[in-house]
XYZ file of C-alpha atoms in Angstrom:
756
model
C 119.498 66.338 77.190
C 120.122 63.314 79.422
C 116.634 61.320 80.296
C 117.764 61.651 84.084
C 117.140 65.625 83.458
C 114.090 64.963 81.553
C 112.351 62.687 84.404
C 113.515 65.558 87.105
C 112.154 68.295 84.973
C 108.891 66.050 84.581
C 108.379 65.483 87.901
C 108.948 69.492 89.167
C 106.266 69.910 86.263
C 104.043 67.763 87.934
C 104.653 69.019 91.692
C 104.333 72.573 91.422
C 101.267 74.676 90.826
C 101.612 76.902 87.861
C 99.909 80.166 88.669
C 99.544 81.803 85.211
C 100.188 85.568 84.375
C 96.734 86.983 84.873
C 97.292 90.730 85.123
C 94.862 93.241 86.517
C 94.897 96.702 87.069
C 91.434 96.787 89.015
C 90.721 98.952 91.363
C 93.079 101.712 89.915
C 92.592 105.303 88.589
C 93.093 106.346 84.833
C 96.336 106.175 83.719
C 98.077 109.119 82.207
C 99.290 107.307 79.431
C 98.508 108.521 75.702
C 95.514 106.009 75.051
C 94.477 105.685 79.178
C 95.375 102.322 79.350
C 98.044 100.915 81.465
C 101.689 100.764 80.313
C 103.077 97.882 78.322
C 105.963 95.814 80.007
C 108.682 95.332 76.856
C 110.828 92.352 77.475
C 114.281 93.131 75.852
C 115.321 89.809 74.592
C 113.076 88.035 76.721
C 113.927 87.636 80.360
C 117.381 88.653 79.566
C 118.531 89.458 83.008
C 118.126 85.777 83.816
C 118.736 83.795 80.797
C 120.914 84.368 77.337
C 119.437 87.467 75.231
C 117.084 86.372 72.883
C 117.367 82.593 73.741
C 114.275 80.560 73.694
C 114.411 80.327 77.595
C 114.412 84.009 77.782
C 111.274 84.445 75.491
C 109.479 81.632 77.459
C 109.961 82.722 80.804
C 109.420 86.232 79.726
C 106.123 85.325 79.262
C 105.525 83.206 82.054
C 106.313 85.750 84.784
C 105.016 88.805 83.186
C 101.739 90.952 82.416
C 99.468 88.776 79.683
C 99.865 91.499 77.113
C 103.726 91.527 77.443
C 105.681 92.569 74.230
C 108.723 90.196 73.381
C 111.591 92.424 71.995
C 114.042 91.116 69.233
C 116.832 92.943 68.238
C 117.006 92.169 64.185
C 120.289 91.076 62.458
C 120.328 89.861 58.967
C 122.525 86.681 57.917
C 124.510 86.246 54.438
C 121.385 84.723 53.035
C 119.228 87.344 54.242
C 117.554 85.737 57.036
C 116.568 87.794 60.030
C 117.572 86.831 63.527
C 116.890 87.623 67.305
C 120.199 88.683 68.261
C 121.167 91.612 70.764
C 124.156 92.909 68.629
C 125.204 92.943 64.908
C 128.378 91.538 66.377
C 127.935 87.981 67.517
C 130.863 87.140 69.595
C 129.479 89.009 72.833
C 126.703 86.616 73.428
C 127.268 83.579 71.454
C 129.920 80.948 71.259
C 130.671 81.716 67.477
C 134.340 82.973 68.303
C 134.974 79.317 69.242
C 132.811 77.588 66.380
C 134.327 80.079 63.570
C 137.710 80.766 64.917
C 138.877 82.567 61.860
C 136.300 84.277 60.689
C 136.626 87.509 62.567
C 136.321 90.432 60.243
C 136.701 94.315 60.384
C 134.169 97.019 59.013
C 133.231 100.650 58.891
C 129.783 100.830 60.422
C 128.534 104.625 60.698
C 132.082 105.535 59.850
C 133.661 103.822 62.834
C 135.958 100.634 62.398
C 134.452 97.350 64.066
C 136.015 94.350 64.526
C 134.274 90.776 65.314
C 132.324 88.141 64.119
C 129.337 89.601 62.018
C 125.749 88.182 61.167
C 126.548 89.132 57.333
C 129.186 86.896 56.877
C 127.188 83.643 58.202
C 124.651 81.991 56.337
C 121.514 80.650 58.574
C 122.583 77.101 58.377
C 126.384 77.869 59.609
C 124.787 79.951 62.679
C 122.949 76.288 63.148
C 126.221 75.440 64.928
C 126.306 78.568 67.058
C 124.758 78.511 70.766
C 123.692 81.640 72.560
C 125.410 82.357 76.086
C 125.230 85.241 78.495
C 126.599 87.862 77.068
C 126.430 90.228 80.387
C 129.770 89.276 82.105
C 128.538 90.391 85.833
C 125.401 87.524 85.167
C 125.523 84.206 85.646
C 126.760 81.939 82.843
C 125.778 78.973 84.760
C 122.741 78.309 82.140
C 124.886 78.510 78.605
C 125.546 74.720 78.619
C 121.960 73.979 77.731
C 123.302 74.864 74.017
C 120.573 77.708 73.231
C 120.031 78.059 69.568
C 119.898 81.074 67.508
C 116.419 81.887 66.770
C 114.854 83.600 63.549
C 111.986 86.022 64.011
C 109.572 83.420 62.516
C 110.951 80.455 64.517
C 110.676 82.885 67.633
C 106.881 83.594 67.045
C 106.276 80.064 66.181
C 107.765 78.567 69.136
C 107.158 81.031 71.810
C 103.701 82.585 70.353
C 104.401 85.923 71.884
C 101.497 88.133 73.107
C 103.078 91.214 71.249
C 106.143 91.487 68.854
C 108.597 94.195 68.811
C 111.137 94.300 66.083
C 113.825 96.611 66.571
C 116.046 97.637 63.480
C 119.430 99.161 63.596
C 122.354 99.836 61.086
C 120.427 99.657 57.781
C 122.937 101.184 55.501
C 125.468 98.539 56.897
C 123.311 95.743 55.470
C 122.656 97.528 52.244
C 126.468 97.646 51.706
C 126.250 94.129 51.754
C 123.437 93.720 49.611
C 120.956 92.930 52.269
C 117.727 94.839 53.029
C 116.147 95.446 56.416
C 113.238 97.070 54.549
C 112.522 94.238 52.367
C 113.067 91.839 55.487
C 110.230 93.943 57.349
C 107.971 94.079 54.852
C 108.480 90.395 54.468
C 108.097 88.750 57.704
C 104.989 91.068 58.296
C 103.124 89.520 56.008
C 103.280 85.974 57.730
C 104.122 87.574 61.260
C 101.573 89.871 63.313
C 104.552 92.812 64.365
C 103.090 95.042 66.676
C 105.967 97.648 67.075
C 108.792 98.371 64.902
C 111.447 100.447 66.254
C 114.433 102.166 64.808
C 117.262 104.990 65.685
C 117.212 105.606 61.656
C 114.878 108.374 60.353
C 115.561 106.992 56.732
C 114.495 103.585 57.650
C 110.951 104.432 59.258
C 110.229 107.040 56.864
C 110.874 104.297 54.124
C 108.500 101.768 55.397
C 106.072 104.494 57.039
C 103.434 104.309 54.081
C 103.378 100.751 53.819
C 102.486 100.388 57.641
C 100.175 103.417 57.681
C 97.042 101.361 57.141
C 98.017 98.573 59.608
C 98.006 97.982 63.580
C 101.822 97.618 63.479
C 103.449 101.066 65.409
C 106.586 102.644 64.060
C 108.619 104.313 66.993
C 111.589 106.238 66.671
C 114.422 105.218 69.076
C 116.474 107.822 70.407
C 120.195 106.737 71.462
C 122.140 109.155 73.770
C 121.695 112.649 73.122
C 125.219 113.824 71.930
C 125.248 110.598 69.237
C 124.450 111.472 65.590
C 121.543 109.990 63.779
C 123.370 108.889 60.593
C 120.541 109.793 57.899
C 119.874 113.452 59.172
C 123.521 114.341 60.654
C 121.546 115.700 63.480
C 122.061 114.550 67.351
C 119.403 112.863 69.040
C 119.170 115.602 71.641
C 118.253 118.233 68.727
C 115.782 115.674 67.265
C 113.851 115.640 70.564
C 112.929 119.156 69.913
C 111.207 118.704 66.470
C 108.748 115.967 67.733
C 106.369 117.385 65.046
C 108.717 115.925 62.640
C 108.970 112.757 64.054
C 105.096 112.403 64.197
C 105.758 113.072 60.315
C 106.806 108.957 60.123
C 106.329 107.447 63.493
C 103.363 107.027 66.036
C 105.945 106.791 69.189
C 109.169 107.233 70.498
C 111.337 105.044 72.774
C 113.660 107.263 74.838
C 116.437 106.331 77.469
C 115.030 106.914 80.827
C 117.426 109.430 81.719
C 115.615 111.725 78.860
C 112.532 111.684 81.246
C 114.369 111.613 84.728
C 117.597 112.903 84.138
C 120.315 111.667 87.309
C 123.296 114.101 87.799
C 126.826 113.233 88.124
C 126.307 112.544 92.032
C 123.902 109.739 90.728
C 121.049 111.719 92.388
C 117.442 112.521 90.373
C 117.438 115.910 88.723
C 113.950 117.540 88.170
C 111.782 115.575 85.470
C 111.702 117.158 81.880
C 108.609 117.521 79.647
C 109.684 114.910 77.345
C 106.689 112.617 78.050
C 104.172 115.771 78.164
C 105.165 117.071 75.023
C 105.419 113.708 73.208
C 101.926 113.405 74.353
C 100.466 116.676 72.957
C 102.041 115.754 69.432
C 99.711 112.256 69.809
C 103.034 110.474 70.261
C 103.450 107.633 72.968
C 106.688 107.665 74.937
C 108.588 104.164 75.934
C 111.266 104.052 78.297
C 114.544 101.927 78.191
C 117.256 100.746 80.207
C 115.327 99.375 83.321
C 117.892 97.478 84.307
C 117.545 95.619 88.032
C 121.342 94.664 88.295
C 123.128 97.746 87.663
C 122.982 100.848 90.117
C 120.600 103.481 89.543
C 119.610 106.742 91.190
C 120.407 106.202 95.184
C 116.737 108.234 95.403
C 115.270 104.702 94.516
C 117.268 102.809 97.585
C 118.273 100.255 95.484
C 114.748 98.952 94.932
C 113.653 98.579 91.118
C 109.863 98.828 91.617
C 110.622 102.082 92.850
C 112.187 103.368 90.056
C 109.487 101.988 87.646
C 106.590 103.522 89.774
C 108.545 106.889 89.427
C 108.126 106.683 85.425
C 104.146 104.983 85.741
C 102.765 106.806 88.729
C 103.355 110.179 89.402
C 101.140 113.646 89.431
C 102.699 114.677 85.957
C 102.619 111.866 83.458
C 103.389 108.219 82.845
C 105.319 106.501 79.927
C 103.398 104.120 77.803
C 105.637 101.113 78.673
C 108.939 100.412 79.623
C 111.825 98.122 78.259
C 113.356 96.054 80.848
C 115.709 92.808 81.299
C 113.467 91.749 84.070
C 110.061 92.006 82.887
C 108.758 90.670 86.288
C 109.637 93.644 88.110
C 107.866 96.341 85.888
C 104.868 93.951 85.535
C 104.527 93.820 89.490
C 104.788 97.428 89.368
C 102.253 98.003 87.006
C 99.668 95.232 88.211
C 100.428 95.293 92.031
C 101.645 98.623 93.363
C 100.695 101.392 91.193
C 98.062 103.866 92.168
C 98.288 102.873 95.844
C 98.079 105.631 98.294
C 99.625 105.839 101.410
C 96.945 105.333 103.433
C 96.254 102.122 101.736
C 94.887 98.972 103.818
C 97.815 96.297 104.399
C 98.179 92.477 105.007
C 98.738 91.821 108.393
C 102.195 89.577 107.538
C 105.117 90.014 107.773
C 105.693 92.230 110.654
C 108.551 94.719 109.612
C 111.264 94.941 112.087
C 114.039 97.535 111.313
C 117.965 97.164 111.309
C 119.585 99.479 112.779
C 116.825 101.881 111.804
C 116.582 102.669 108.148
C 120.155 101.779 107.624
C 119.917 101.623 103.887
C 119.397 105.123 103.721
C 121.282 106.927 106.550
C 123.887 105.867 109.108
C 122.858 103.179 111.580
C 121.087 103.734 114.683
C 121.169 107.695 114.256
C 118.127 109.743 115.192
C 117.539 110.552 111.317
C 117.664 106.641 110.465
C 114.881 105.857 113.533
C 112.662 108.785 111.989
C 113.003 107.545 108.582
C 112.214 103.816 109.240
C 109.105 105.262 111.623
C 108.196 107.426 108.466
C 108.605 104.593 105.978
C 106.260 102.090 108.013
C 108.263 100.041 110.154
C 106.223 98.002 113.010
C 109.178 97.600 115.273
C 112.088 99.749 115.796
C 115.416 98.079 116.689
C 118.043 99.078 118.882
C 121.160 97.121 118.906
C 122.547 98.210 122.817
C 125.901 98.660 123.539
C 127.556 100.025 126.721
C 130.193 102.817 127.186
C 132.635 103.207 129.799
C 131.000 104.987 131.996
C 127.723 102.793 131.952
C 125.348 104.510 129.397
C 123.321 101.938 127.144
C 123.791 103.394 123.414
C 122.123 102.202 120.305
C 124.881 101.357 118.121
C 125.068 98.682 115.276
C 128.292 97.309 116.767
C 130.462 97.311 119.815
C 132.945 98.206 117.479
C 132.859 102.090 116.755
C 134.920 101.918 113.564
C 132.078 100.120 112.192
C 129.714 102.781 111.928
C 131.410 106.083 112.925
C 134.517 107.832 112.044
C 136.030 107.596 115.132
C 139.446 106.460 113.293
C 139.727 110.246 112.337
C 139.047 111.382 115.427
C 141.323 112.159 118.807
C 140.485 108.590 119.900
C 142.160 106.882 116.805
C 144.753 105.862 119.359
C 142.513 103.579 121.453
C 142.377 100.600 119.058
C 142.580 97.356 120.751
C 142.216 93.616 120.005
C 139.960 91.743 121.877
C 139.314 88.287 120.149
C 136.372 87.352 122.531
C 134.790 90.208 121.186
C 135.682 90.207 117.650
C 138.360 89.088 115.226
C 140.511 91.938 114.182
C 141.486 95.291 116.099
C 138.854 97.950 117.037
C 137.992 100.992 119.148
C 135.319 99.598 121.227
C 132.213 101.425 123.199
C 133.428 100.455 126.474
C 136.560 101.753 126.227
C 134.857 105.551 125.756
C 132.716 107.700 127.507
C 129.065 108.731 126.240
C 130.517 112.204 125.759
C 133.420 110.952 124.203
C 131.227 108.702 121.766
C 128.458 111.265 121.399
C 130.852 113.716 120.075
C 131.803 111.394 116.716
C 130.452 111.695 113.170
C 128.135 108.700 112.432
C 129.368 106.901 109.238
C 126.679 105.409 106.846
C 127.189 101.074 106.562
C 128.350 100.144 103.050
C 128.242 96.160 103.234
C 128.825 95.971 99.647
C 131.741 98.029 98.793
C 133.479 95.301 97.174
C 131.049 95.999 94.511
C 131.493 99.456 94.127
C 127.617 100.041 95.671
C 127.360 102.532 98.122
C 124.298 103.623 100.187
C 123.270 107.475 100.089
C 126.566 109.051 99.920
C 124.778 112.522 100.525
C 123.750 111.414 103.807
C 126.574 109.501 104.788
C 127.507 111.243 107.626
C 124.109 112.584 108.596
C 122.313 112.827 111.780
C 123.442 112.100 115.615
C 124.172 109.016 117.853
C 121.608 108.076 120.325
C 121.558 106.759 123.697
C 118.917 103.811 124.703
C 116.927 106.681 126.488
C 116.790 108.726 123.327
C 115.623 105.825 121.272
C 112.727 105.064 123.731
C 111.721 108.734 123.614
C 111.508 109.056 119.702
C 109.652 105.572 119.879
C 107.257 106.781 122.353
C 106.248 109.509 120.397
C 105.526 107.395 117.432
C 102.094 106.226 117.257
C 102.722 103.911 114.665
C 104.752 101.466 116.227
C 103.875 98.260 117.696
C 106.974 97.675 119.311
C 110.764 97.947 119.971
C 113.224 95.290 119.849
C 116.226 95.954 122.304
C 119.154 93.631 121.077
C 121.893 92.631 123.595
C 124.763 91.030 122.585
C 128.450 90.234 124.568
C 126.736 90.482 128.041
C 128.926 87.584 129.750
C 132.215 89.525 128.382
C 130.708 93.121 129.611
C 130.359 91.490 133.102
C 134.318 90.931 133.090
C 134.844 94.621 132.456
C 132.196 95.796 135.198
C 129.214 96.456 133.268
C 125.764 94.941 133.435
C 124.015 95.582 130.255
C 120.768 93.470 131.215
C 120.595 95.985 134.647
C 121.212 99.098 132.326
C 118.199 98.324 129.991
C 116.076 97.579 132.502
C 116.830 100.366 134.097
C 116.289 102.684 130.688
C 112.878 101.029 130.048
C 111.876 101.529 133.608
C 112.832 105.291 133.623
C 111.249 105.979 130.386
C 107.954 104.191 131.757
C 107.568 101.511 129.201
C 107.149 98.988 132.556
C 103.915 101.030 132.368
C 102.580 100.659 128.903
C 101.430 98.034 126.546
C 102.186 99.922 123.429
C 104.294 99.807 121.871
C 105.443 96.052 123.216
C 109.005 95.827 124.183
C 110.834 92.732 122.923
C 114.388 91.740 123.793
C 117.009 89.836 121.681
C 119.754 87.801 122.122
C 121.971 85.385 120.928
C 122.695 84.084 124.791
C 120.022 82.339 126.403
C 121.730 83.376 129.753
C 120.481 86.967 128.907
C 117.109 85.895 128.155
C 116.806 83.654 131.214
C 117.825 86.828 133.308
C 114.945 88.735 131.694
C 112.653 85.952 132.378
C 113.256 85.874 135.960
C 112.337 89.617 136.442
C 109.191 88.916 135.139
C 108.440 91.701 132.763
C 105.817 91.669 130.327
C 108.268 91.874 127.545
C 108.647 89.649 124.547
C 111.868 87.369 124.430
C 113.557 86.640 121.159
C 116.308 84.063 120.618
C 118.480 84.465 117.671
C 120.345 81.954 116.164
C 123.069 83.366 113.956
C 124.245 80.368 112.508
C 122.812 78.382 109.829
C 120.879 75.704 110.725
C 118.571 73.151 108.928
C 116.552 72.115 111.843
C 116.234 71.666 115.810
C 115.783 68.819 117.669
C 112.520 68.522 119.605
C 114.097 68.873 123.052
C 116.167 72.280 121.882
C 112.915 73.445 120.777
C 111.232 72.623 124.404
C 114.389 74.244 125.868
C 114.034 77.419 123.680
C 110.556 77.973 124.946
C 111.219 77.812 128.349
C 112.965 81.392 127.666
C 111.789 82.889 124.213
C 108.747 83.264 122.913
C 109.865 83.811 119.357
C 112.988 83.475 117.289
C 114.859 85.392 114.764
C 116.668 82.715 112.227
C 119.016 83.761 109.022
C 117.405 83.128 105.635
C 119.982 80.542 104.617
C 118.337 78.304 107.553
C 115.062 78.501 105.305
C 116.670 78.222 101.707
C 119.850 76.511 101.790
C 122.118 78.171 98.793
C 124.911 77.141 96.888
C 127.077 79.257 94.782
C 124.052 81.814 94.920
C 121.427 79.098 93.661
C 118.965 78.073 96.126
C 118.990 74.309 96.790
C 116.104 73.282 98.277
C 114.213 74.357 101.604
C 113.969 73.214 105.101
C 110.796 72.954 107.341
C 112.612 75.103 110.054
C 109.747 77.798 109.729
C 106.544 75.415 110.309
C 108.494 73.465 112.976
C 108.819 76.369 115.215
C 105.489 77.546 114.399
C 103.709 74.625 115.404
C 105.591 75.122 118.702
C 104.027 78.499 119.142
C 107.395 80.273 118.032
C 106.741 83.031 115.598
C 109.661 83.047 113.158
C 111.453 86.568 112.422
C 114.059 86.494 109.480
C 117.081 88.312 108.790
C 118.515 90.195 106.791
C 116.792 91.555 103.978
C 118.669 94.093 101.797
C 117.737 95.687 98.481
C 121.239 96.074 96.990
C 121.006 93.072 94.097
C 124.372 91.535 94.830
C 122.683 90.426 98.246
C 120.324 88.378 96.464
C 120.585 85.276 94.727
C 120.126 84.719 91.146
C 116.744 83.333 91.873
C 115.336 86.372 93.186
C 115.979 88.397 89.691
C 117.842 91.518 91.536
C 114.389 92.180 92.704
C 114.168 92.487 96.439
C 110.332 92.484 96.216
C 110.810 89.055 94.988
C 112.893 87.847 97.522
C 110.539 89.268 100.473
C 107.488 87.825 98.695
C 109.443 84.493 98.357
C 109.883 84.270 102.087
C 106.683 85.258 103.196
C 104.016 83.527 100.541
C 106.680 80.827 99.878
C 107.785 80.100 103.919
C 105.303 81.789 105.624
C 107.515 83.675 107.868
C 106.278 85.851 110.654
C 108.648 89.012 110.042
C 111.186 90.492 108.116
C 114.223 92.393 109.445
C 115.580 94.563 106.983
C 117.729 97.622 106.412
C 115.220 99.131 103.901
C 111.755 99.059 105.945
C 110.109 101.323 103.034
C 110.188 98.491 100.572
C 109.168 95.915 103.023
C 106.099 98.104 103.758
C 105.354 98.983 100.300
C 105.177 94.984 99.824
C 102.556 94.652 102.362
C 100.378 97.155 100.690
C 100.367 95.997 97.313
C 97.156 94.771 95.877
C 98.252 91.494 94.442
C 98.169 90.060 98.023
C 94.740 90.310 97.693
C 93.543 88.910 94.745
C 91.765 85.022 95.050
C 94.907 83.867 92.735
C 98.101 85.355 92.936
C 99.666 86.308 89.400
C 102.765 84.684 88.522
C 104.897 87.769 89.142
C 103.437 87.951 92.613
C 103.318 84.155 93.794
C 105.129 81.871 96.108
C 108.651 79.973 94.471
C 109.230 76.561 94.007
C 113.039 76.354 95.984
C 115.915 74.722 94.130
C 114.159 74.412 90.709
C 116.622 77.113 88.770
C 119.259 74.574 89.812
C 117.797 72.125 87.399
C 118.105 74.166 84.633
C 122.100 74.322 84.853
C 124.076 71.571 83.285
C 126.140 68.907 84.963
C 129.078 70.538 84.106
C 128.204 73.893 85.145
C 126.697 72.675 88.620
C 128.492 74.047 91.852
C 130.281 71.429 93.950
C 127.976 69.484 96.323
C 128.064 71.092 99.738
C 127.343 69.331 103.328
C 123.855 69.969 105.056
C 123.789 72.718 107.484
C 123.458 71.170 111.090
C 120.782 70.755 113.373
C 120.307 73.112 116.372
C 120.946 70.965 119.533
C 120.426 71.535 123.264
C 124.399 71.954 123.659
C 123.974 74.992 121.459
C 121.455 76.730 123.116
C 122.526 75.859 126.910
C 124.638 78.549 128.713
C 125.575 79.384 132.479
C 123.637 82.053 133.997
C 125.403 85.282 133.754
C 127.940 85.957 136.320
C 127.777 88.741 138.553
C 129.355 92.275 137.653
C 133.143 92.248 138.470
C 135.202 95.368 139.018
C 136.306 96.989 135.861
C 139.414 95.943 134.457
C 141.359 97.155 131.340
C 140.287 95.367 128.368
C 143.183 93.411 126.729
C 145.183 95.264 124.279
C 147.471 94.671 121.197
C 150.216 96.567 123.408
C 151.458 93.335 125.850
C 148.106 92.350 126.408
C 146.971 88.761 126.371
C 144.011 88.765 124.163
C 140.735 86.425 125.151
C 139.927 83.601 123.138
C 136.745 83.794 121.252
C 133.796 81.798 121.636
C 133.469 78.543 119.591
C 130.068 79.161 117.091
C 127.599 76.038 117.552
C 128.378 74.947 114.011
C 131.041 76.941 112.371
C 129.494 77.490 109.572
C 129.925 80.663 107.137
C 126.910 82.965 106.478
C 126.356 82.988 102.875
C 123.618 84.487 100.571
C 120.212 83.123 99.286
C 117.686 82.478 96.799
C 114.976 81.036 95.303
C 112.930 80.723 92.244
C 109.482 80.989 90.504
C 107.500 77.876 90.686
C 106.325 78.111 86.888
C 110.325 77.859 86.151
C 109.856 73.969 85.795
C 107.239 74.806 83.332
C 109.254 76.697 81.190
C 112.080 74.141 81.348
C 109.867 71.247 79.981
C 108.680 73.403 77.664
C 111.989 74.785 76.398
C 113.854 71.203 76.655
C 111.192 69.018 75.012
C 111.313 70.977 71.761
């Protein structure tokens, strides 16, 4: 490690405030676990969702970001000379660089009757493995930390180095090691004399039976691990599915079972939950603890959870029927927060004032954007401000739609209006079928289509309801909002107003008329918010002297705004919307630092609402650990934003109720983050190329001419011989990218590891 990196890490250590993991379950009702205690968090290979599995970094970070009684999981493999190492597979090539170090030592063996080839631990001594380093074995995860040369750890070395609150040894392939004159039984009995082992699991009946008497009078618990139901347990020749029906037999040699989560909450082929089974209840009746496995944030799970991993954990620990006794996770921060912060909170629990929750096209993460069902779901989820992105129809009706292009949110391309395709570059690049070319009768007959912004990653949103609901006019929207007593406001979004004037449509007049007819001029609740990227639009509303909150949206990435620009904005707006990237700049999915744009605007009495928060793990950078709640908390507690604009308002509403926000000192899994720290872990060779800083918002970016008078309607330019209008140039021309931040105590982890 270079002296420069060491100096940087020491600086970070002294410059951030470490908040230790101090979990508490105060204020909760009794748990439905076997012993009535809170469920355990078991960190599989440490924090293996971020760092290489079983590395010192993964184990240390798991301890720092989890409940204080977190149990560290070690998959034990035996070396040629009988040393027990922590490594996720018996084959070493998928999570280390061994294939490069020992290029000619690949071998093939029969393992449980199946031929396997690769680099096996039994072919290498511990001394030989000292030249092999761990890497990220899950290729969809970042390999940027592999350059740190994390060594393979023995069980004893891991315990000495990390001092885990709890230790779980998982033992597999006992028969295979026996064939190589190695004994897992001998190793386990030996290591338990010098190391406190809390749990030993195995999917093999013979192995657990062989050690059960030796551990009967100790505190070490034996756990039978179930593999997939159709797989065969090698020593009994029964499937794991059939063994599940004989828990009385399991009780003779184990005190608990570890099952894939699908054993408890099955998921159908359509990726929706089926009714829960009685596995937990039946096991508890036998006196067996039940641990669930496969809690992984960065793979698709049931659509019922709306891509929220905390919601998934809660379904296993906080329901009316049962609670598992522990969860095995690659991201232990998530179950830690679920257990301490979110479990046993009723629907009517008190909530924090911030952040204001603003919907993005309603609950568009679960239903087609701007439909009646998306809006009613957002209200049910707990949104504060319901939004309507106003578009204009050919006959002058203002409607709510996510985009002026009907192809983005309806099945218009499969309708009788598919021939209405035109290209209007002043509105968007590429062709489309635009709302102002069809009447409201035409549009209201269309089938809505759910937004799938991450379809390139094969992630879909709620396909069972992908065409649910019906499109609504602005008048319909205002009626829905009026009936919802829980709303504090409605947000009316207006874009493309200068262009619409050219085709004979005044969106500002249409909005004012709809609000007046709906009685909003005579109401103080819910308040009316008008948002636009066009200062000319907001100035026009300002001149009408309505009691509306005018919101200026900056749709480009900026790092700051000049004093003169802020003063100009204050003349026509009372609050602002900015991108997440403008707060935490990002480079290749890693946060590079933080701006002070939020505090600058707030000091000028401009509340800051931030977009866009989505639950899908690919929308979040590595620093957020594929957990939408970590991201929200980072912006609220770290940057101090006033509101979140989200496609999944239920996740934000749940966050605002979590009890950890009321603690005097937030635990590490619910504490502010230190932007840019994660970048410090990346070695120089793996760092992404430096990027130019985002620009400063200037007066010229904000200034616009007043809206023109409505001109007689003219046909929109089309691909059939028309001349396309020129698209307006954006203020800074910066592309939109994703963002991330890092937990503040990561700096402590780095110094701890890299000084060893």
